[in-house]
Coordinates of C-alpha atoms and ligand atoms in Angstrom, one line a residue:
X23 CA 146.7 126.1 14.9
X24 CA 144.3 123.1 13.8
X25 CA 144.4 120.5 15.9
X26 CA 144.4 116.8 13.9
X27 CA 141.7 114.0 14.4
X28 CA 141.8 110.5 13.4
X29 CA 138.4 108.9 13.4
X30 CA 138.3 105.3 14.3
X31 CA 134.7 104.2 13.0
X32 CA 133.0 101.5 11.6
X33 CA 130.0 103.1 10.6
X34 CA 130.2 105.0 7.3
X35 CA 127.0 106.7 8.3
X36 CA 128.2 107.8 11.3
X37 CA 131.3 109.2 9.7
X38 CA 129.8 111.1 7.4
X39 CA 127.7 112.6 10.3
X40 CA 130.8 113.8 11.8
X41 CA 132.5 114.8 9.1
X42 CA 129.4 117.8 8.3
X43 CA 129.4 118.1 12.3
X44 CA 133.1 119.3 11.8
X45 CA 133.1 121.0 8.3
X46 CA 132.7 124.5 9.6
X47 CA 135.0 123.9 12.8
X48 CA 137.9 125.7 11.9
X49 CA 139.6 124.5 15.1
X50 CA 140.4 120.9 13.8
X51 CA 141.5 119.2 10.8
X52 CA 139.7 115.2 10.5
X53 CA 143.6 113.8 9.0
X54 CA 142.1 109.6 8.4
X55 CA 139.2 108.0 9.1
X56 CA 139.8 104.1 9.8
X57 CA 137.1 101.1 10.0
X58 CA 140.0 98.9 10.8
X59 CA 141.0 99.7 14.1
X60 CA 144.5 98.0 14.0
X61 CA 145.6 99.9 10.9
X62 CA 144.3 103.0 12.8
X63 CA 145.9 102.3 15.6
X64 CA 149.3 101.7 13.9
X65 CA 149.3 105.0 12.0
X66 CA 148.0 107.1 15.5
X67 CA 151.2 105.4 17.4
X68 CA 153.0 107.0 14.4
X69 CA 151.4 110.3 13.9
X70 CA 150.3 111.3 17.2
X71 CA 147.3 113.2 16.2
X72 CA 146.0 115.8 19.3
X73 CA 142.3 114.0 19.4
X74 CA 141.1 110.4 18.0
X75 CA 137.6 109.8 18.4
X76 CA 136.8 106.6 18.7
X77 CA 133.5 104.9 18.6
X78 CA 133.0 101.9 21.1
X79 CA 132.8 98.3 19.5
X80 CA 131.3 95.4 21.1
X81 CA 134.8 94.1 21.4
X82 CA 135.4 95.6 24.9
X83 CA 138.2 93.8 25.6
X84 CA 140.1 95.1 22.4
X85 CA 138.6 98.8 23.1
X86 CA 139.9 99.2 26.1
X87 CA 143.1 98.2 25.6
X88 CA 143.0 100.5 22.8
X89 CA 142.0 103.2 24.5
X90 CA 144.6 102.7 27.4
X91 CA 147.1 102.6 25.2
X92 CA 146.4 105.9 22.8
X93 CA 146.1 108.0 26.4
X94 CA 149.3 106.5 27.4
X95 CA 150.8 108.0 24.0
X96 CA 149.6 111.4 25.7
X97 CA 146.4 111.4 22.5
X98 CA 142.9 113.0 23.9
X99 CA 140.4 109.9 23.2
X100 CA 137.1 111.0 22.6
X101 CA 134.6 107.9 23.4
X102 CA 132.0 107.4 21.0
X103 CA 129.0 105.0 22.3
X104 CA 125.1 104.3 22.2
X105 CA 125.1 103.4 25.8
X106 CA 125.6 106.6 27.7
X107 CA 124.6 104.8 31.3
X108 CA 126.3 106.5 34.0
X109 CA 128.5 102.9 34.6
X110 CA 129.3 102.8 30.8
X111 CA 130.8 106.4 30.5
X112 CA 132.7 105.9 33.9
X113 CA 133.9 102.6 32.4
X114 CA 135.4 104.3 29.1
X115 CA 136.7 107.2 30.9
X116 CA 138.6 104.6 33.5
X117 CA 140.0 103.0 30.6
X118 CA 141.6 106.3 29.3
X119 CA 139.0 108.0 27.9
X120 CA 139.6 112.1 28.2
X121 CA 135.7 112.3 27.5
X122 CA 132.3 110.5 26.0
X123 CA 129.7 111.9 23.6
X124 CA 126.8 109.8 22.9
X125 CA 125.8 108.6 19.9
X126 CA 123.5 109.6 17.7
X127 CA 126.3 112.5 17.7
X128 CA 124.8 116.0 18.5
X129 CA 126.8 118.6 16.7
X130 CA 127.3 120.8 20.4
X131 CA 128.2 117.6 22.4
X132 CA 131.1 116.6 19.5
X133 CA 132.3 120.6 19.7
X134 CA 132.0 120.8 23.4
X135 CA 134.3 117.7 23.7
X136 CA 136.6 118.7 21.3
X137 CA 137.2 122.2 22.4
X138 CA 137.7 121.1 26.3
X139 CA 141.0 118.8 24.6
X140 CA 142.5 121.5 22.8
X141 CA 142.2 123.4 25.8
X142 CA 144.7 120.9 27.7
X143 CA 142.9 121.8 30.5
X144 CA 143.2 118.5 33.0
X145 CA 142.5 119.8 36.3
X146 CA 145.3 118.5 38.1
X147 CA 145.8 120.3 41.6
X148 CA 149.3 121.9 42.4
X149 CA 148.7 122.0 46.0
X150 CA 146.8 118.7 47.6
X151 CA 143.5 119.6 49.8
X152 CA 142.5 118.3 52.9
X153 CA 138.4 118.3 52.8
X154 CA 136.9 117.5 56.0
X155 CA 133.5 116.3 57.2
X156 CA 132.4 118.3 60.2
X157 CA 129.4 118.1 62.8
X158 CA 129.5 118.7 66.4
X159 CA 126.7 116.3 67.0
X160 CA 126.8 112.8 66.4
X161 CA 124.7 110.7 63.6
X162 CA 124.3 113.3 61.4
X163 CA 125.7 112.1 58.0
X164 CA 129.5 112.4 58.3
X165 CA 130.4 109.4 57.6
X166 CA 128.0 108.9 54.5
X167 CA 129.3 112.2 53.1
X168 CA 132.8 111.5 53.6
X169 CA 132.6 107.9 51.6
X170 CA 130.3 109.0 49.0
X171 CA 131.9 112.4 48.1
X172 CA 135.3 110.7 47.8
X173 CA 134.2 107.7 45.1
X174 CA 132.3 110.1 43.4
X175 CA 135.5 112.4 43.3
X176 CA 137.4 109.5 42.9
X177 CA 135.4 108.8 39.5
X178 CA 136.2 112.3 38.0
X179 CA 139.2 113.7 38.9
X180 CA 141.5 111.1 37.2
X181 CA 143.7 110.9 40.6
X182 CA 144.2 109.4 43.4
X183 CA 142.0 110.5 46.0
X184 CA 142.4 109.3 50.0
X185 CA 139.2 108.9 52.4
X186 CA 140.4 109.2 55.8
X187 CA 139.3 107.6 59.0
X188 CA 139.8 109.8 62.1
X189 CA 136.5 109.2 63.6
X190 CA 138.7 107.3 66.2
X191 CA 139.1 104.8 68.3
X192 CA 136.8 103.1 65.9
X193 CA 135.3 104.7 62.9
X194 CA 132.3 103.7 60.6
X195 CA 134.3 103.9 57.0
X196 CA 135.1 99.9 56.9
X197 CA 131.6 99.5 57.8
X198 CA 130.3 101.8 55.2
X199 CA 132.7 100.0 52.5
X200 CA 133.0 96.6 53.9
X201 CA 136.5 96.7 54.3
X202 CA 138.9 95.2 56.2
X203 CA 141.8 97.8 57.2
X204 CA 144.9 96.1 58.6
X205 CA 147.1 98.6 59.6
X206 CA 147.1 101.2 62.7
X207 CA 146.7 104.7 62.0
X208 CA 149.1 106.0 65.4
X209 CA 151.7 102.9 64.1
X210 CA 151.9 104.8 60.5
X211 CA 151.8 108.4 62.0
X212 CA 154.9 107.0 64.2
X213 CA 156.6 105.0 60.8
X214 CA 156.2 107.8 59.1
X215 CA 158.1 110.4 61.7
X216 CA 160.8 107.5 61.7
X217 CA 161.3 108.2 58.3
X218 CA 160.1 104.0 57.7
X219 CA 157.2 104.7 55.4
X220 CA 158.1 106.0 51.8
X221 CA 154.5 105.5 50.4
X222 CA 151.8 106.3 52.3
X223 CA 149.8 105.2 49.5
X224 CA 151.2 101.4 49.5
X225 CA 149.5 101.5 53.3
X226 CA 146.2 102.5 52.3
X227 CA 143.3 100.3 51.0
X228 CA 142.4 100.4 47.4
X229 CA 139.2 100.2 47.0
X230 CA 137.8 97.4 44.7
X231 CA 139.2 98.7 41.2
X232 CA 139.0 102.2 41.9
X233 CA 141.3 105.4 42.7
X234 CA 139.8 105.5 46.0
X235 CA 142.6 104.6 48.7
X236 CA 141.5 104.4 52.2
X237 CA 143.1 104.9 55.6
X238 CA 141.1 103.3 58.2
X239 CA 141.9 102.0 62.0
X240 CA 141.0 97.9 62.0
X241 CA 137.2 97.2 63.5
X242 CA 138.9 95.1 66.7
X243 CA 141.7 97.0 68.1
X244 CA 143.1 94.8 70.7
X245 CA 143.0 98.3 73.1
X246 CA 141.7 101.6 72.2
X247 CA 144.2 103.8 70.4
X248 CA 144.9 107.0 70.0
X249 CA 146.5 109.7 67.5
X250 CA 148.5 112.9 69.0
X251 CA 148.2 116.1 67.7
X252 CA 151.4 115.9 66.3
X253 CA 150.6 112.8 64.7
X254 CA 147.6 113.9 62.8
X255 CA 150.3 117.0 61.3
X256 CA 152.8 114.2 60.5
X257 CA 149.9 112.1 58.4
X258 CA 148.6 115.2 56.8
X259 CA 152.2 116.0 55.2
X260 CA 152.7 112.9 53.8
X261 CA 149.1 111.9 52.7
X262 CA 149.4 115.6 50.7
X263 CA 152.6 114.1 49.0
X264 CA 150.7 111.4 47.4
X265 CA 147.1 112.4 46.8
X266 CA 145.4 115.8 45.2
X267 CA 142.2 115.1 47.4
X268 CA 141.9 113.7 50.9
X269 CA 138.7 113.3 52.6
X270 CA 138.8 113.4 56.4
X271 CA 135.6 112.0 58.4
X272 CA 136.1 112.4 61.8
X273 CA 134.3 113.1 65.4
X274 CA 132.3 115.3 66.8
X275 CA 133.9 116.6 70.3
X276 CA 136.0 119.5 69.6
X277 CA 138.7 118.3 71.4
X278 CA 142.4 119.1 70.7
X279 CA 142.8 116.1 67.9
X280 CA 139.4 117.3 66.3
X281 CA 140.7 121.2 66.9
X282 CA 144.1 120.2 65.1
X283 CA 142.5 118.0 62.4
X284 CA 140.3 121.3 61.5
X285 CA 142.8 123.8 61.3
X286 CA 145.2 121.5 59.0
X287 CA 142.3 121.4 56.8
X288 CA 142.0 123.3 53.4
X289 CA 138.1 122.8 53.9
X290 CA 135.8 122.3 56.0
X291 CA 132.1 120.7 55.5
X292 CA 130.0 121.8 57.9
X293 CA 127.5 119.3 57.6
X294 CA 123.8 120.2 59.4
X295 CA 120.3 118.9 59.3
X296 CA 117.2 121.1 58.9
X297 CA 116.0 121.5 62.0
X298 CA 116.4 124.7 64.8
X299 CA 118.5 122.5 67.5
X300 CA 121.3 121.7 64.8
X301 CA 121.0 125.1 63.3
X302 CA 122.0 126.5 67.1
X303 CA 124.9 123.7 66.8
X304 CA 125.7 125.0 63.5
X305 CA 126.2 128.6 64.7
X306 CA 128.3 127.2 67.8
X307 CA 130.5 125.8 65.1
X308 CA 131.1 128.8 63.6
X309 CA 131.3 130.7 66.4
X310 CA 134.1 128.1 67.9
X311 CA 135.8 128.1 64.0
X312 CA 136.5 131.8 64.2
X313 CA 137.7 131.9 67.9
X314 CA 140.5 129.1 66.8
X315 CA 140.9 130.9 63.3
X316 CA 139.1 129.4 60.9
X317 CA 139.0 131.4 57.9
X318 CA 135.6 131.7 57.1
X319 CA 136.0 131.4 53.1
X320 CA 137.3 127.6 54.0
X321 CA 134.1 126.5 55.7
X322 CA 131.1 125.4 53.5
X323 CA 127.4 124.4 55.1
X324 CA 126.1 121.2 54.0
X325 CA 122.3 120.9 54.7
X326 CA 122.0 116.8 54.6
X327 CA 118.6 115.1 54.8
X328 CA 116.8 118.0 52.9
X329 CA 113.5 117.8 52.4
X330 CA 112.3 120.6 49.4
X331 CA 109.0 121.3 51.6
X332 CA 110.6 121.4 55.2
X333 CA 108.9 124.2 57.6
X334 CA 112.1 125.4 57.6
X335 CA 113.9 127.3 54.5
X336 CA 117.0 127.3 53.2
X337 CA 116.4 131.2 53.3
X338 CA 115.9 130.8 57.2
X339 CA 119.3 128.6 58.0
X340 CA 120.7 131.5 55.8
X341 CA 119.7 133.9 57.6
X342 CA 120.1 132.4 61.3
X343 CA 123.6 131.8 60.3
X344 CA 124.4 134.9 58.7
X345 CA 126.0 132.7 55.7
X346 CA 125.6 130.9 52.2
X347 CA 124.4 127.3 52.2
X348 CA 127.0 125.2 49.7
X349 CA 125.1 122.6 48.9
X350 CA 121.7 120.2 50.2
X351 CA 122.0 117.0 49.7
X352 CA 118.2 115.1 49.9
X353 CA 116.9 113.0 52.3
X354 CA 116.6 109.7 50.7
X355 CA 116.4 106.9 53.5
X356 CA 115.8 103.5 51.1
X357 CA 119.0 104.1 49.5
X358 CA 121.4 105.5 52.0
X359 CA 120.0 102.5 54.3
X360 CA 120.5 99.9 51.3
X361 CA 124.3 101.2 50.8
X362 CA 125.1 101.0 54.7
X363 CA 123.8 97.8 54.8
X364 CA 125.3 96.1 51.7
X365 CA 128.8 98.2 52.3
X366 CA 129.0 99.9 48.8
X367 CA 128.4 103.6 48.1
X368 CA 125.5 105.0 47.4
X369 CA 126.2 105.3 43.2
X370 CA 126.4 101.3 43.2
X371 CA 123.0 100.9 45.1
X372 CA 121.0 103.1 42.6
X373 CA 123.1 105.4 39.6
X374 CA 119.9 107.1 39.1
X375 CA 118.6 107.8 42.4
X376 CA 118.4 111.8 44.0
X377 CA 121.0 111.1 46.5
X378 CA 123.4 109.4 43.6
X379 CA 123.1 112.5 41.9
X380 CA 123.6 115.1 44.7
X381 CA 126.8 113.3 45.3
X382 CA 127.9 113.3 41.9
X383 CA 127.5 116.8 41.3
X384 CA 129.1 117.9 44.9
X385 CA 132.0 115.9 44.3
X386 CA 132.4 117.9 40.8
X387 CA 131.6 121.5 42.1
X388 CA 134.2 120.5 44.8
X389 CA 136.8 120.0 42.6
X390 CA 136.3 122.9 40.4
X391 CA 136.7 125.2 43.6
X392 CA 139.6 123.5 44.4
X393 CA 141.1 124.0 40.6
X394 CA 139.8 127.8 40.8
X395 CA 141.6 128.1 44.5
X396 CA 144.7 126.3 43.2
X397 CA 145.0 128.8 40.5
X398 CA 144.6 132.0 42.5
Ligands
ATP25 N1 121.0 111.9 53.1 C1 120.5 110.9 53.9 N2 119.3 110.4 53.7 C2 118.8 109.4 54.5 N3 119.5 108.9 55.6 C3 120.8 109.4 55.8 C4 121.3 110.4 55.0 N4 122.6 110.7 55.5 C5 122.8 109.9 56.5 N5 121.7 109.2 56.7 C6 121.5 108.2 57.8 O1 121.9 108.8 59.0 C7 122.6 107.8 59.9 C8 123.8 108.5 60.4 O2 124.7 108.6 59.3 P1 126.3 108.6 59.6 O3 126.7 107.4 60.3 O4 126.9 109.0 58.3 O5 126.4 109.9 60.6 P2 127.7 110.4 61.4 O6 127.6 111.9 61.5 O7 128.9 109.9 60.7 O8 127.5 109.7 62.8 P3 128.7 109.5 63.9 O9 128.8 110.8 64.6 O10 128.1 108.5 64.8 O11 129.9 109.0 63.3 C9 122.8 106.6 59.0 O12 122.0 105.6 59.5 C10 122.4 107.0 57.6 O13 121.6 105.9 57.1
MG26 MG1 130.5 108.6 61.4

């Protein structure tokens, strides 16, 4: 069946661009094209076309109320704009957005975009996943990994998504994010078991304007704290009945918290550096994952600080570990320094920068093996 369009575009150039874009696209039918966006908007509230693509004004006030509004109606909006910077696209898909094609309008782009809304396929997890940052050395990268994989996830997965402190007593995520956490994590995992805390979600942090929600022990604990094993299973179950994707960072004794927080995890990130003393650690790991089984399918190696010309391959770790590397994510030491020191992710220091980028596109091949999993 053809799926309707309403065009919402001021440019009759543009329009007419579309329009031969679509001619041959049996898929869709273009039902009105409106320069007025309030008479558009009227007769989409009506109508309820499947797809209204709708080209960004400079009224961006107006636009993305707009926008907010047709999504909430349950209509794909395809966003239409010159300015395809990274903040600009994540801005218009925040405000509703199902997708953005940049303008001047390649034909592909347009049909791409189109076809992925017919195909109602919004990757919405039936089963949350607990993703955990692993090392059994210190000073590795957990901590970076764990904030910047979950705002970059938090960007595309159009849910909420919960970074988890359990680097405890005292972990490095309010640091990292210049935050101020409140609550205490063993007080919640006890509320919780008491049957006191509805919403976990309500007790988390929000960060800034994002879907990023953070659970994080204060910096000045007036004594050291704890969490019991059974604890840790109590938070798990009730952080998986609010969020799709929950990032754990956490220590790197294996211990019987660390040992519990692992095997209640969906996946594990074993995170490494190139050189032959970690890669020993790195085979420890493994070695200590199967013993207190760890299926192997759940644990992914994550090479961090790679360097493309390092005396040592990503053939050799490979090899020495008798398994696939997941992903390398590039040594960048200006930025990663910049965002620790300024609390803000990496993304926010430098959109365009190697590291920004590797954490982009982990965060999205991440969530496509989780959709894949969920499905299986
Ligand atoms: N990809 C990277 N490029 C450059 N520097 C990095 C990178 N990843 C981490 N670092 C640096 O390594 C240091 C340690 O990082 P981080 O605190 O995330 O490690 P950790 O494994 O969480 O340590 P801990 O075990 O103490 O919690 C930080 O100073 C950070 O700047
Ligand atoms: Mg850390």
């Amino acid at each position: 069946m053809n799926s309707s369009v309403v065009i919402f575009e001021k440019d009759s150039s543009v329009v007419k661009i579309m329009q031969a874009h679509l001619k041959d696209f049996d898929e869709v039918i273009i039902d009105k094209v409106y320069s007025d966006y309030n008479k558009g908007f009227k007769y989409v509230k009506e109508n309820k076309p499947k797809i209204v693509l709708f080209s960004i004004t400079s009224d961006r006030v107006l636009c993305s109320k707009m926008i907010g509004k047709l999504s909430e109606f349950g209509i794909n909006v395809i966003a239409l704009s010159e300015d395809y910077t990274t903040s600009n696209i994540i801005q218009t898909l925040r405000w509703g957005a199902k997708d953005f094609v940049s303008k001047p309008i390649i034909k592909k782009d347009l049909i791409v975009a189109i076809t992925k809304c017919c195909q109602d396929d919004i990757k919405v997890l039936k089963k949350s996943q607990i993703i955990t940052i692993f090392s059994n050395k210190g000073g590795i990268g957990k901590t970076a990994i764990a904030v910047n994989l979950a705002y970059e996830l938090s960007k595309q997965v159009r849910d909420k998504v919960a970074l988890i402190d359990l680097n405890l007593p005292i972990g490095d995520i309010p640091t990292f994010l210049d935050i101020r956490p409140s609550i205490d994590i063993s007080e919640i995992a006890n509320n919780i078991r008491q049957n006191n805390f509805l919403n976990i979600s309500d007790t988390c942090c929000r960060y800034k304007d994002s879907d990023l929600y953070v659970l994080a022990e204060p910096l000045h604990l007036e004594e050291a704290r704890n969490i019991s094993v059974n604890q840790v299973k109590t938070l798990f179950d009730s952080l998986r009945n609010n969020f799709s994707y929950i990032i754990v960072d956490m220590g790197s004794n294996v211990n019987k918290l660390n040992s519990a927080i692992l095997k209640h995890s969906d996946r594990i990130l074993l995170t490494t550096v190139v050189n032959l003393p970690q890669i020993r650690n790195c085979q420890r790991c493994l070695d200590l994952f199967k013993n207190i089984d760890i299926p192997d399918k759940n644990v992914k190696i994550v090479l961090n600080r790679y360097l493309e010309n390092d005396e040592i391959t990503v053939d050799d770790v490979e090899k020495a570990l008798n398994k696939a590397v997941y992903w390398k994510i590039p040594n960048n030491y200006f930025t990663m320094m910049s965002s620790i020191n300024k609390g803000i992710p990496v993304s926010e220091i430098n959109e365009n920068s190697n590291i920004t980028d590797s954490f982009s596109k982990l965060a999205s091949k991440i969530a496509d093996d989780m959709f894949e999993q969920d499905l299986l």
